[in-house]
XYZ file of C-alpha atoms in Angstrom:
708
model
C 0.656 -3.069 -16.987
C -0.958 -3.555 -13.471
C 2.548 -1.791 -12.104
C 1.565 1.644 -13.094
C -2.545 1.731 -13.206
C -2.263 2.102 -9.067
C -0.706 5.525 -9.715
C -3.759 6.845 -10.498
C -4.898 6.171 -7.117
C -1.666 6.433 -5.464
C -1.808 10.352 -6.954
C -4.585 11.080 -3.794
C -2.552 9.664 -1.141
C -0.023 12.404 -0.213
C -3.201 14.903 0.176
C -3.911 14.018 3.254
C -5.004 16.712 6.011
C -5.372 19.728 3.733
C -4.730 22.999 5.415
C -7.728 25.081 6.515
C -9.640 27.106 3.462
C -8.790 30.786 3.460
C -10.187 33.533 2.189
C -8.729 34.932 -0.900
C -10.159 38.535 -1.553
C -8.503 40.048 -4.880
C -6.962 43.198 -4.662
C -4.630 45.628 -6.389
C -3.103 43.850 -9.708
C -5.068 40.722 -8.964
C -8.006 42.102 -8.991
C -7.867 44.466 -11.643
C -6.776 41.001 -14.138
C -9.949 39.028 -12.677
C -12.162 42.021 -13.459
C -10.980 42.739 -16.983
C -12.526 45.460 -19.097
C -14.351 48.236 -16.759
C -17.854 46.965 -18.385
C -17.105 43.124 -17.741
C -20.287 41.836 -15.956
C -20.093 38.967 -13.100
C -21.078 35.600 -14.315
C -21.804 32.176 -12.641
C -18.146 30.844 -13.540
C -17.338 26.991 -13.316
C -13.987 25.725 -13.319
C -14.064 21.831 -15.299
C -10.977 20.137 -14.661
C -10.472 16.770 -17.271
C -9.535 13.771 -16.399
C -5.942 12.085 -17.879
C -4.364 9.697 -15.227
C -0.884 11.518 -14.264
C -1.382 14.277 -16.694
C -4.175 15.939 -14.538
C -1.372 17.003 -12.425
C -1.304 19.963 -14.902
C -4.312 21.383 -13.732
C -2.306 22.186 -10.608
C -0.824 24.279 -12.482
C -3.976 26.072 -13.611
C -4.761 26.536 -9.633
C -1.974 28.808 -9.147
C -2.976 30.737 -11.986
C -6.282 31.556 -10.515
C -4.876 32.204 -7.063
C -2.245 34.555 -8.515
C -5.159 36.406 -9.859
C -7.534 36.151 -7.524
C -10.255 34.452 -9.466
C -12.547 32.188 -7.405
C -14.830 29.918 -9.378
C -18.308 29.386 -8.550
C -18.517 25.842 -9.031
C -15.906 23.049 -9.863
C -16.911 20.308 -11.942
C -14.134 17.138 -12.048
C -13.549 14.068 -13.321
C -11.343 11.387 -12.581
C -7.613 12.848 -11.647
C -9.779 16.409 -12.350
C -12.162 15.156 -9.410
C -9.231 14.770 -6.809
C -7.770 17.919 -7.385
C -11.128 19.757 -8.093
C -12.640 18.000 -4.597
C -9.634 19.600 -2.724
C -9.700 22.497 -4.232
C -13.205 23.205 -3.403
C -12.658 22.085 0.072
C -10.587 25.060 0.684
C -6.989 24.039 -0.041
C -5.127 26.701 -1.850
C -3.046 25.632 -5.263
C 0.233 25.746 -2.976
C -1.206 23.478 -0.298
C -2.443 20.880 -2.911
C 1.072 21.189 -4.596
C 2.970 20.797 -1.518
C 1.105 17.846 -0.127
C 1.248 15.615 -3.045
C 4.871 15.999 -2.840
C 5.652 15.380 0.499
C 3.279 12.397 -0.113
C 6.302 10.873 -2.071
C 3.754 9.185 -4.572
C 6.152 7.568 -6.672
C 6.625 5.205 -3.430
C 3.248 4.075 -3.628
C 4.378 2.409 -7.031
C 4.340 -1.510 -6.925
C 4.582 -4.440 -9.459
C 1.480 -7.037 -9.281
C 1.506 -7.891 -5.520
C -1.090 -10.098 -4.741
C -1.615 -10.885 -0.950
C -3.448 -13.649 1.076
C -3.561 -12.383 4.582
C -0.731 -10.484 7.021
C -1.442 -13.796 8.474
C 0.763 -15.396 6.684
C 3.526 -13.362 7.619
C 5.061 -11.678 4.425
C 4.569 -15.044 2.153
C 4.373 -13.574 -1.728
C 2.008 -15.704 -4.005
C 2.146 -15.598 -7.308
C -1.537 -15.451 -7.587
C -4.606 -15.228 -5.574
C -8.588 -16.239 -5.375
C -10.928 -14.764 -3.429
C -14.328 -15.544 -2.858
C -16.900 -12.778 -4.157
C -20.455 -13.453 -3.494
C -20.901 -17.239 -3.874
C -17.754 -17.166 -7.253
C -14.138 -17.431 -6.615
C -12.601 -14.650 -8.783
C -8.825 -13.719 -9.232
C -7.271 -10.898 -7.031
C -6.167 -7.660 -9.090
C -2.941 -7.576 -7.072
C -1.451 -3.751 -8.008
C -4.538 -2.319 -5.905
C -4.960 -2.793 -2.095
C -8.936 -1.846 -1.664
C -8.693 -1.198 1.909
C -5.478 1.204 1.406
C -7.017 3.086 -1.515
C -10.603 3.629 0.366
C -9.074 4.577 3.509
C -6.604 6.788 1.953
C -9.103 8.967 -0.109
C -11.412 9.368 3.289
C -8.625 10.246 4.499
C -7.758 13.279 2.118
C -11.359 13.798 1.723
C -11.969 14.069 5.486
C -12.073 18.146 5.968
C -14.164 18.796 2.740
C -16.341 15.851 3.960
C -16.761 17.358 7.549
C -17.646 20.713 5.969
C -19.800 19.532 3.295
C -21.567 17.064 5.757
C -23.497 15.442 2.763
C -24.148 18.231 0.923
C -21.771 19.377 -2.304
C -22.845 22.728 -2.393
C -22.066 23.317 1.437
C -18.092 23.271 0.665
C -16.140 26.845 0.055
C -16.890 26.294 -3.983
C -19.757 24.312 -4.865
C -18.369 20.601 -6.107
C -19.963 17.983 -8.582
C -17.884 14.529 -8.985
C -18.587 12.590 -12.541
C -18.916 9.110 -12.644
C -20.056 6.665 -14.976
C -23.319 4.400 -14.841
C -21.706 0.624 -15.743
C -25.246 -0.685 -16.536
C -25.700 2.086 -19.565
C -23.135 4.060 -19.738
C -24.845 6.969 -18.678
C -22.940 10.248 -17.052
C -23.476 10.470 -13.247
C -23.026 13.783 -11.367
C -22.759 13.323 -7.862
C -23.825 15.799 -5.460
C -24.088 14.585 -2.190
C -23.210 11.892 0.048
C -19.478 10.885 1.533
C -17.273 13.316 -0.861
C -14.272 10.499 -0.737
C -16.796 8.110 -2.179
C -17.933 10.363 -5.021
C -14.279 11.127 -5.756
C -13.554 6.779 -5.396
C -16.577 6.424 -7.781
C -15.026 9.181 -10.259
C -11.829 7.544 -10.654
C -12.715 3.628 -10.716
C -10.730 2.551 -13.444
C -12.162 -0.472 -14.956
C -10.439 -3.964 -14.082
C -7.829 -1.464 -11.654
C -10.685 -0.715 -8.943
C -13.927 -2.049 -8.161
C -17.211 -0.379 -9.453
C -18.640 1.528 -6.570
C -22.101 0.864 -5.521
C -24.264 3.915 -5.036
C -27.826 4.376 -4.925
C -28.547 0.949 -7.018
C -26.201 2.082 -9.275
C -22.790 0.330 -10.099
C -20.401 3.686 -10.990
C -17.025 3.735 -12.681
C -14.553 6.110 -13.918
C -16.110 9.342 -15.286
C -13.908 9.371 -18.072
C -15.458 6.474 -19.981
C -19.291 9.227 -20.602
C -17.772 12.356 -19.974
C -14.039 12.931 -19.646
C -14.095 17.063 -20.087
C -17.802 17.686 -18.104
C -18.608 21.095 -19.706
C -21.897 20.077 -20.413
C -22.706 19.192 -16.836
C -21.353 22.598 -15.030
C -23.976 24.356 -17.960
C -26.738 22.395 -16.723
C -25.469 23.626 -13.328
C -26.235 27.187 -14.001
C -23.124 27.648 -15.011
C -22.638 30.902 -18.127
C -18.724 30.616 -18.435
C -16.239 27.956 -18.212
C -12.972 27.397 -17.665
C -11.920 24.383 -18.933
C -8.684 22.590 -18.471
C -8.293 19.445 -20.647
C -4.777 17.049 -21.257
C -3.668 15.801 -24.353
C -2.195 12.495 -25.566
C 0.017 11.391 -28.243
C -1.043 8.989 -31.491
C 0.369 5.989 -29.990
C 3.404 4.431 -31.856
C 2.490 1.468 -33.359
C 6.673 0.447 -33.329
C 6.315 0.503 -29.190
C 3.281 -1.556 -28.969
C 5.141 -4.255 -27.503
C 5.749 -2.048 -24.558
C 2.802 -3.091 -22.200
C 3.012 0.641 -20.575
C 2.225 1.855 -24.192
C -0.509 -0.927 -24.704
C -1.980 0.467 -21.171
C -1.913 4.001 -22.185
C -3.363 3.934 -25.214
C -6.332 1.512 -23.824
C -6.895 4.148 -21.393
C -6.957 6.908 -23.927
C -9.413 4.785 -26.211
C -11.614 4.358 -23.290
C -11.939 7.920 -22.216
C -14.994 10.225 -23.673
C -13.172 13.270 -24.901
C -16.254 15.686 -25.285
C -15.978 18.134 -27.914
C -16.257 21.792 -26.175
C -18.601 24.400 -27.320
C -17.414 27.557 -25.947
C -19.079 30.784 -25.312
C -17.870 34.539 -26.083
C -16.181 34.392 -22.574
C -15.450 30.817 -21.908
C -11.667 29.862 -21.378
C -10.216 26.541 -22.939
C -6.827 25.725 -21.391
C -5.383 22.864 -23.596
C -2.266 21.456 -21.782
C 0.361 20.410 -24.029
C 0.608 16.956 -22.199
C 1.178 14.905 -24.969
C 4.819 14.054 -24.146
C 3.852 12.566 -20.233
C 2.513 9.097 -19.931
C -1.050 8.610 -18.606
C 0.716 6.629 -15.957
C 3.762 8.397 -15.586
C 3.605 9.670 -11.808
C 7.377 10.134 -11.276
C 8.693 13.002 -9.484
C 10.177 14.044 -13.022
C 7.395 14.104 -14.377
C 4.736 15.705 -11.345
C 7.593 18.971 -11.511
C 7.154 18.945 -15.255
C 3.442 18.678 -15.468
C 2.898 21.295 -12.839
C 5.013 23.903 -14.553
C 3.603 22.629 -17.964
C -0.001 23.394 -16.235
C 0.852 26.783 -15.482
C 2.739 28.389 -18.404
C -0.591 27.107 -20.407
C -3.191 28.878 -17.806
C -1.338 31.892 -17.841
C -1.075 32.091 -21.399
C -4.685 31.294 -22.114
C -6.038 33.854 -19.540
C -3.860 36.204 -20.614
C -4.670 35.593 -23.994
C -8.408 35.966 -22.801
C -7.707 39.296 -21.469
C -5.909 40.715 -23.954
C -9.138 39.436 -26.233
C -11.291 41.394 -24.082
C -12.926 38.089 -22.937
C -14.557 38.530 -19.112
C -13.539 36.166 -16.418
C -15.279 37.445 -13.599
C -16.853 34.982 -11.414
C -19.883 35.799 -9.195
C -17.844 34.920 -6.497
C -15.311 37.208 -5.140
C -14.102 35.170 -1.983
C -14.199 31.643 -0.768
C -16.759 30.994 1.520
C -15.114 30.733 5.216
C -15.671 26.938 5.969
C -17.249 25.730 9.481
C -15.796 22.652 11.168
C -18.259 20.672 13.309
C -17.133 20.969 17.029
C -19.257 18.243 18.476
C -19.677 14.429 17.457
C -23.952 13.445 17.673
C -24.867 10.444 16.323
C -22.624 7.537 15.339
C -23.790 4.341 13.319
C -21.766 1.816 11.734
C -23.342 -0.257 8.604
C -23.839 -2.904 7.414
C -25.511 -5.346 10.376
C -22.752 -8.086 9.572
C -20.182 -6.060 10.693
C -19.148 -7.200 14.678
C -16.784 -5.192 15.888
C -18.827 -2.060 15.811
C -17.828 -0.667 19.301
C -14.144 -1.112 18.293
C -14.522 0.435 14.599
C -16.117 3.214 16.353
C -13.268 3.606 18.985
C -10.827 3.368 16.511
C -12.377 6.609 14.679
C -12.603 8.271 17.746
C -16.297 9.063 16.906
C -17.663 8.515 20.443
C -21.260 10.210 21.091
C -20.809 14.125 22.537
C -17.237 14.513 22.516
C -14.800 16.833 20.613
C -14.371 16.142 16.867
C -10.327 15.915 16.260
C -9.335 15.444 12.845
C -6.110 14.141 13.242
C -7.529 11.284 15.699
C -10.157 10.129 13.129
C -7.253 10.338 10.288
C -5.403 7.965 12.661
C -8.199 5.728 12.886
C -8.731 5.225 8.937
C -5.147 4.338 8.910
C -5.780 1.849 11.233
C -8.929 0.344 10.113
C -6.733 0.230 6.795
C -4.906 -2.661 7.721
C -7.267 -4.598 9.000
C -8.462 -7.132 6.197
C -11.553 -7.367 7.212
C -12.608 -4.404 5.422
C -11.925 -2.823 2.011
C -13.647 0.445 2.247
C -14.429 2.957 5.228
C -16.896 5.509 4.602
C -17.560 8.118 6.943
C -20.669 9.642 5.562
C -21.086 12.565 7.978
C -24.317 14.665 8.178
C -25.305 17.159 10.989
C -25.333 20.788 11.830
C -22.714 23.443 11.170
C -22.244 22.264 15.211
C -22.595 19.066 15.228
C -21.422 16.155 13.031
C -23.428 12.720 12.978
C -21.897 9.832 11.268
C -23.327 7.101 9.524
C -20.218 4.766 8.927
C -20.079 2.844 6.105
C -17.944 -0.471 5.907
C -17.384 -2.373 2.556
C -16.588 -6.005 3.989
C -13.782 -7.735 2.034
C -13.975 -10.990 0.750
C -14.448 -13.286 3.836
C -12.268 -16.391 1.710
C -9.533 -16.045 -0.032
C -6.083 -18.635 -0.749
C -3.215 -18.524 -3.019
C 0.169 -20.100 -4.280
C 3.402 -19.277 -4.072
C 6.979 -20.980 -5.098
C 10.890 -20.290 -5.006
C 13.933 -21.920 -6.556
C 17.162 -22.125 -5.123
C 19.934 -23.373 -6.534
C 21.562 -25.214 -3.536
C 18.226 -25.519 -1.928
C 16.041 -27.375 -4.797
C 12.504 -25.947 -5.182
C 9.531 -25.265 -2.676
C 6.227 -24.637 -2.874
C 3.237 -22.983 -0.946
C -0.632 -23.075 -0.577
C -2.329 -20.910 2.172
C -5.376 -19.873 2.518
C -7.552 -17.556 5.122
C -11.565 -17.630 6.490
C -12.374 -14.088 8.385
C -15.974 -15.467 9.033
C -14.859 -18.904 10.453
C -18.167 -21.032 11.609
C -19.848 -17.712 10.852
C -18.012 -15.684 13.638
C -15.759 -12.831 13.946
C -12.967 -15.575 14.521
C -10.336 -15.582 11.615
C -8.611 -18.947 10.512
C -5.634 -19.510 8.754
C -3.900 -22.647 6.980
C -0.333 -23.196 5.947
C 1.088 -25.949 3.633
C 4.586 -25.819 2.218
C 6.718 -28.419 0.511
C 9.994 -28.447 -0.167
C 13.256 -30.599 -0.838
C 14.374 -29.926 2.836
C 11.285 -28.790 4.743
C 7.904 -29.407 4.818
C 5.513 -27.842 6.955
C 1.615 -27.605 8.023
C 0.319 -24.726 9.859
C -3.222 -24.158 11.163
C -4.111 -21.167 13.179
C -7.423 -19.219 14.918
C -7.707 -15.371 16.148
C -10.083 -12.967 17.035
C -10.265 -9.813 19.169
C -11.358 -9.868 22.321
C -12.303 -7.104 24.427
C -10.446 -6.743 27.766
C -11.553 -4.171 30.198
C -11.916 -1.044 27.866
C -9.659 -2.358 25.206
C -9.611 -5.056 22.305
C -6.432 -7.577 22.337
C -6.003 -9.795 19.800
C -5.866 -13.389 20.857
C -5.489 -16.850 19.550
C -3.435 -20.042 18.474
C -1.387 -21.766 16.333
C -0.435 -25.457 15.799
C 2.274 -26.340 13.452
C 3.705 -29.837 12.174
C 7.106 -29.493 10.685
C 9.461 -32.473 9.230
C 13.110 -31.550 8.308
C 16.330 -32.734 7.079
C 18.634 -30.545 8.757
C 21.619 -30.438 6.487
C 25.257 -30.699 7.579
C 28.130 -30.087 6.012
C 32.184 -31.621 6.253
C 34.194 -29.133 4.290
C 33.089 -29.515 0.675
C 31.714 -32.682 1.587
C 27.820 -32.982 2.640
C 27.180 -35.449 5.474
C 23.748 -37.373 5.780
C 21.080 -34.784 7.028
C 19.423 -35.207 10.210
C 15.920 -35.958 9.974
C 14.140 -33.717 12.389
C 10.105 -33.897 13.227
C 8.505 -31.220 15.504
C 5.025 -30.587 16.542
C 4.312 -26.943 18.078
C 1.339 -25.184 19.860
C 1.289 -21.470 20.494
C -1.379 -19.730 22.688
C -2.181 -16.297 23.930
C -1.889 -12.594 22.031
C -1.292 -13.346 18.442
C -1.598 -9.980 16.281
C -1.505 -9.984 12.752
C 1.692 -8.765 11.094
C 0.404 -5.289 10.741
C 2.229 -1.940 10.011
C 3.463 -0.733 12.965
C 4.950 -1.802 16.686
C 3.278 -5.372 17.408
C 3.805 -7.858 20.371
C 2.842 -11.474 20.868
C 3.434 -13.028 24.114
C 2.060 -16.580 25.033
C 2.755 -20.197 25.599
C 5.018 -22.471 23.375
C 4.783 -26.154 23.721
C 6.655 -28.337 21.481
C 7.467 -31.968 20.976
C 10.148 -33.305 18.512
C 12.406 -36.245 17.661
C 15.563 -36.365 15.741
C 16.133 -39.521 13.972
C 18.479 -41.895 15.956
C 16.798 -40.807 19.711
C 14.067 -40.586 21.824
C 11.463 -37.962 21.693
C 11.825 -34.707 23.620
C 9.619 -32.249 24.800
C 9.820 -28.448 25.947
C 6.936 -26.460 27.698
C 7.671 -22.632 27.965
C 7.380 -18.759 26.673
C 7.343 -16.810 23.754
C 7.659 -13.329 23.391
C 8.314 -11.173 20.116
C 8.191 -7.548 19.225
C 7.574 -6.535 15.329
C 8.022 -3.132 13.477
C 6.958 -3.361 10.136
C 6.480 -0.253 7.803
C 3.573 0.313 5.883
C 3.978 -1.346 2.438
C 7.055 -3.497 3.364
C 6.409 -7.629 2.981
C 8.848 -8.323 6.243
C 9.282 -6.552 9.511
C 12.271 -4.124 9.937
C 12.675 -4.852 13.074
C 12.275 -8.513 14.820
C 12.774 -9.373 18.272
C 12.130 -12.651 19.462
C 12.751 -14.681 22.750
C 11.742 -18.516 23.153
C 12.649 -19.821 27.312
C 12.051 -22.645 29.214
C 13.488 -24.345 32.003
C 15.630 -26.656 29.633
C 16.461 -24.328 26.728
C 16.712 -20.850 26.045
C 16.761 -19.108 22.533
C 16.739 -15.192 21.375
C 17.895 -13.841 18.098
C 17.251 -9.991 16.982
C 16.591 -8.979 13.295
C 16.723 -5.556 11.804
C 16.336 -4.483 7.849
C 15.220 -1.309 6.728
C 15.540 0.007 2.952
C 16.888 3.716 2.494
C 16.731 5.808 -0.429
C 20.013 7.793 -1.415
C 19.442 9.421 -5.338
C 19.312 6.542 -7.964
C 20.982 3.604 -4.787
C 18.660 1.792 -2.799
C 20.616 0.392 0.409
C 19.154 -2.085 2.816
C 21.436 -2.668 5.890
C 21.078 -6.066 7.657
C 21.855 -7.145 11.005
C 21.255 -10.214 12.852
C 22.235 -11.318 16.104
C 21.143 -14.458 18.005
C 22.223 -16.847 21.108
C 21.124 -19.906 22.605
C 21.552 -22.428 25.350
C 20.896 -26.045 25.348
C 18.785 -25.669 22.116
C 18.124 -29.150 19.951
C 20.108 -28.898 16.602
C 17.301 -28.048 14.211
C 16.691 -24.766 16.817
C 20.516 -23.514 16.187
C 21.079 -20.485 14.158
C 22.995 -20.583 10.360
C 24.898 -17.635 9.412
C 23.414 -14.926 7.480
C 19.536 -16.323 7.602
C 17.776 -17.564 4.310
C 20.231 -15.939 2.265
C 23.443 -17.756 3.989
C 26.907 -16.097 3.537
C 28.895 -15.136 0.619
C 30.937 -17.800 -0.286
C 29.465 -20.464 1.624
C 26.437 -22.810 0.612
C 23.127 -22.389 2.531
C 23.396 -23.656 6.190
C 27.165 -24.079 5.861
C 27.727 -22.571 8.997
C 25.607 -23.711 12.061
C 25.693 -22.957 15.868
C 24.598 -21.132 18.895
C 25.787 -18.006 18.655
C 25.236 -15.603 15.506
C 26.702 -11.792 14.919
C 26.375 -11.045 11.068
C 26.150 -7.374 9.426
C 25.431 -7.020 5.488
C 25.051 -3.770 3.609
C 23.049 -4.069 0.222
C 23.534 -1.473 -2.312
C 20.972 -1.457 -5.389
C 20.215 0.230 -8.362
C 18.939 0.379 -11.906
C 20.363 -0.886 -14.926
C 17.694 -1.028 -16.995
C 13.762 -1.240 -16.526
C 13.313 -4.290 -14.219
C 16.921 -5.118 -14.035
C 19.221 -3.800 -10.924
C 22.994 -4.148 -10.475
C 23.251 -5.559 -6.841
C 26.744 -5.357 -4.327
C 26.051 -6.721 -0.802
C 29.569 -6.512 1.548
C 28.906 -8.531 4.874
C 30.541 -9.658 8.082
C 29.872 -12.453 10.082
C 30.939 -14.819 13.068
C 29.216 -17.935 14.429
C 29.759 -19.250 17.679
C 29.099 -23.275 19.838
C 28.711 -23.576 23.637
C 30.575 -26.692 22.990
C 29.585 -30.227 22.303
C 29.320 -30.120 18.711
C 31.854 -30.546 16.221
C 33.007 -27.615 14.528
C 34.315 -29.703 11.331
C 34.431 -26.476 8.737
C 36.706 -24.203 10.552
C 34.341 -21.685 10.823
C 33.449 -21.248 14.328
C 34.727 -18.357 16.341
C 35.967 -16.883 13.438
C 35.229 -13.639 11.654
C 34.066 -13.841 7.889
C 33.965 -11.124 5.528
C 32.994 -11.355 2.350
C 30.578 -9.995 -0.584
C 27.935 -10.785 -3.087
C 27.951 -9.423 -6.452
C 25.153 -9.767 -9.490
C 22.108 -8.430 -10.991
C 18.245 -8.890 -9.898
C 15.211 -9.094 -12.370
C 11.788 -8.200 -11.756
C 9.399 -11.022 -13.047
C 5.751 -12.060 -12.679
C 7.288 -15.036 -10.778
C 8.916 -12.884 -8.162
C 12.752 -11.433 -8.090
C 15.411 -13.864 -9.819
C 18.519 -13.068 -8.606
C 22.175 -14.211 -9.926
C 24.996 -13.416 -8.023
C 28.456 -14.758 -7.299
C 30.248 -14.807 -3.710
C 33.631 -14.713 -2.350
C 34.911 -14.515 1.280
C 38.198 -14.314 3.159
C 38.619 -18.001 3.279
C 38.858 -18.019 -0.835
C 35.890 -19.668 -0.973
C 33.630 -18.798 -3.598
C 29.883 -20.064 -4.388
C 27.036 -18.900 -6.477
C 23.731 -17.788 -5.625
C 21.033 -18.633 -8.306
C 17.115 -17.924 -7.010
C 13.498 -17.236 -8.421
C 11.168 -15.906 -6.194
C 11.207 -14.911 -2.130
C 12.714 -17.757 -0.527
C 10.812 -18.968 2.569
């Protein structure tokens, strides 16, 4: 159910940075069509866009019709999805610009399964369930939505309109209202001022999916719960004529109620209040024939069909109205030219609990008396979306046509959260982890994390703390971590497993320690270790560690990892590359691993293929001090949450001497492949695969969850 609910929010992602508003005076045939009969008298005309989830994409087709006829509404009122499209159109974007931006945003890539997250400090570990501290209570985290990402994307999306309005939605090229619902009494709320992005966020806050928006002492949720087709609000604001676009929904099929998506769509339809629209003699009602589309279906195919459906329905309705002699002639003849302020005036950051005020202002490029750069502000919103301390950034601009003041409202994220995760591999048995984060450790801006893992062959405890320290004009993430590991290193002799070697290790890392954030991050600092291998004396290492990573937004693991550890006694370097690509129905993920080490202890050697091992071999069968490995995973959908997998691979291990090669695998090129299926479940992926290699060895891989 949760998988596609986030799509209502994800529809706004692609509209970042709409193009400048244009004057669109009607001329020629378009003007004549807009004017209608010669006796047609202009009247205040409102465009009313109803809610309906993905079906609201049909409104874009209506905008195309209006643009083609040169019809410029005097007012736009929108609910939920209609508020998103309406706010952008009111801000000066044409229908073509809105559609192009949506397509370029690849909305379908925002779709995710239920994926709760504790903190990126836990380096990609995927929990099964997460609890967060909200006030004095602990609540379950709704994992399908990242509040910080959604809020930042909306702020970026509405940035231009926000700067034009400067707190007054009547100052937009077309005056605009967003319709929301007061959760306390289900009354309808028409939002006319404040932060434009926050108003739209309130209008589209589907209960149980998105948190209510706190605005002027009220808790606001999706406007569809009180007025999904807000024509009455338009008339109350002085509209003499209305052009209404509403979507239709099918009667749900009871035989399909075992499908969670069917039930979800039906529940949304029941929740939304479908106002009756009393039409005047010159009003136009466009009933979009969207019954065959899902409320939560934002796939590219549905996108194409919905825009085309909306255009056809709007063209037909407007043509019928014209032929019937109805007057479709707003007071407006062109859009007002928007004015963007050129200079930044006062900037304030709220609430007082925000400790990184200067850093926030710097990230948003809102330094006093500097030139206003919308691209720099948008980039800053993206950066702050990755800061787990906040789940909302609202610019709240005000000021004059030449100067913009900002009262930046930061919504603080829950101060504490913890989660539980598990995984099972039939050759390594099961593993559990429990991890937590405190973002205001000791009442300061210090972030503390703790992670405990337990399994048959390895258990460890990691404690870490980090903060951003100001160094000159920059803020640098510094921190420390301590790790305590107990591991049974597995060794093999052909088909026989030898007694494992017990290793205890304690590690202290200190230096520049950034979060596992999207984009490039670097880590540099002291690496101190003590360890003891069973049957030998305790040994130690004091050296330096450097790591370079690149992680794409939304990805759990880095696509580039470079790690170097060196001391006077031993050195270890590894590189790992992995990135997902889509080619039609196929998803291709090439993986490359390379490593070299010198004089490292047994537990610091490499295993061929890493956590997934090599086709035909048991995990940790091949262990050495030099590794070269490459694989190409081909993945395709078979049915709903079932995917086929084929992964050919090649690899080679090497030793520097001093260790026996019982398996005959060292300095020998291996090739092989795995083939099988992957099932998506609430516990994570389940993989059932068979592997084979050029040594005529075969080995199954059965795994539940993401191995760690």
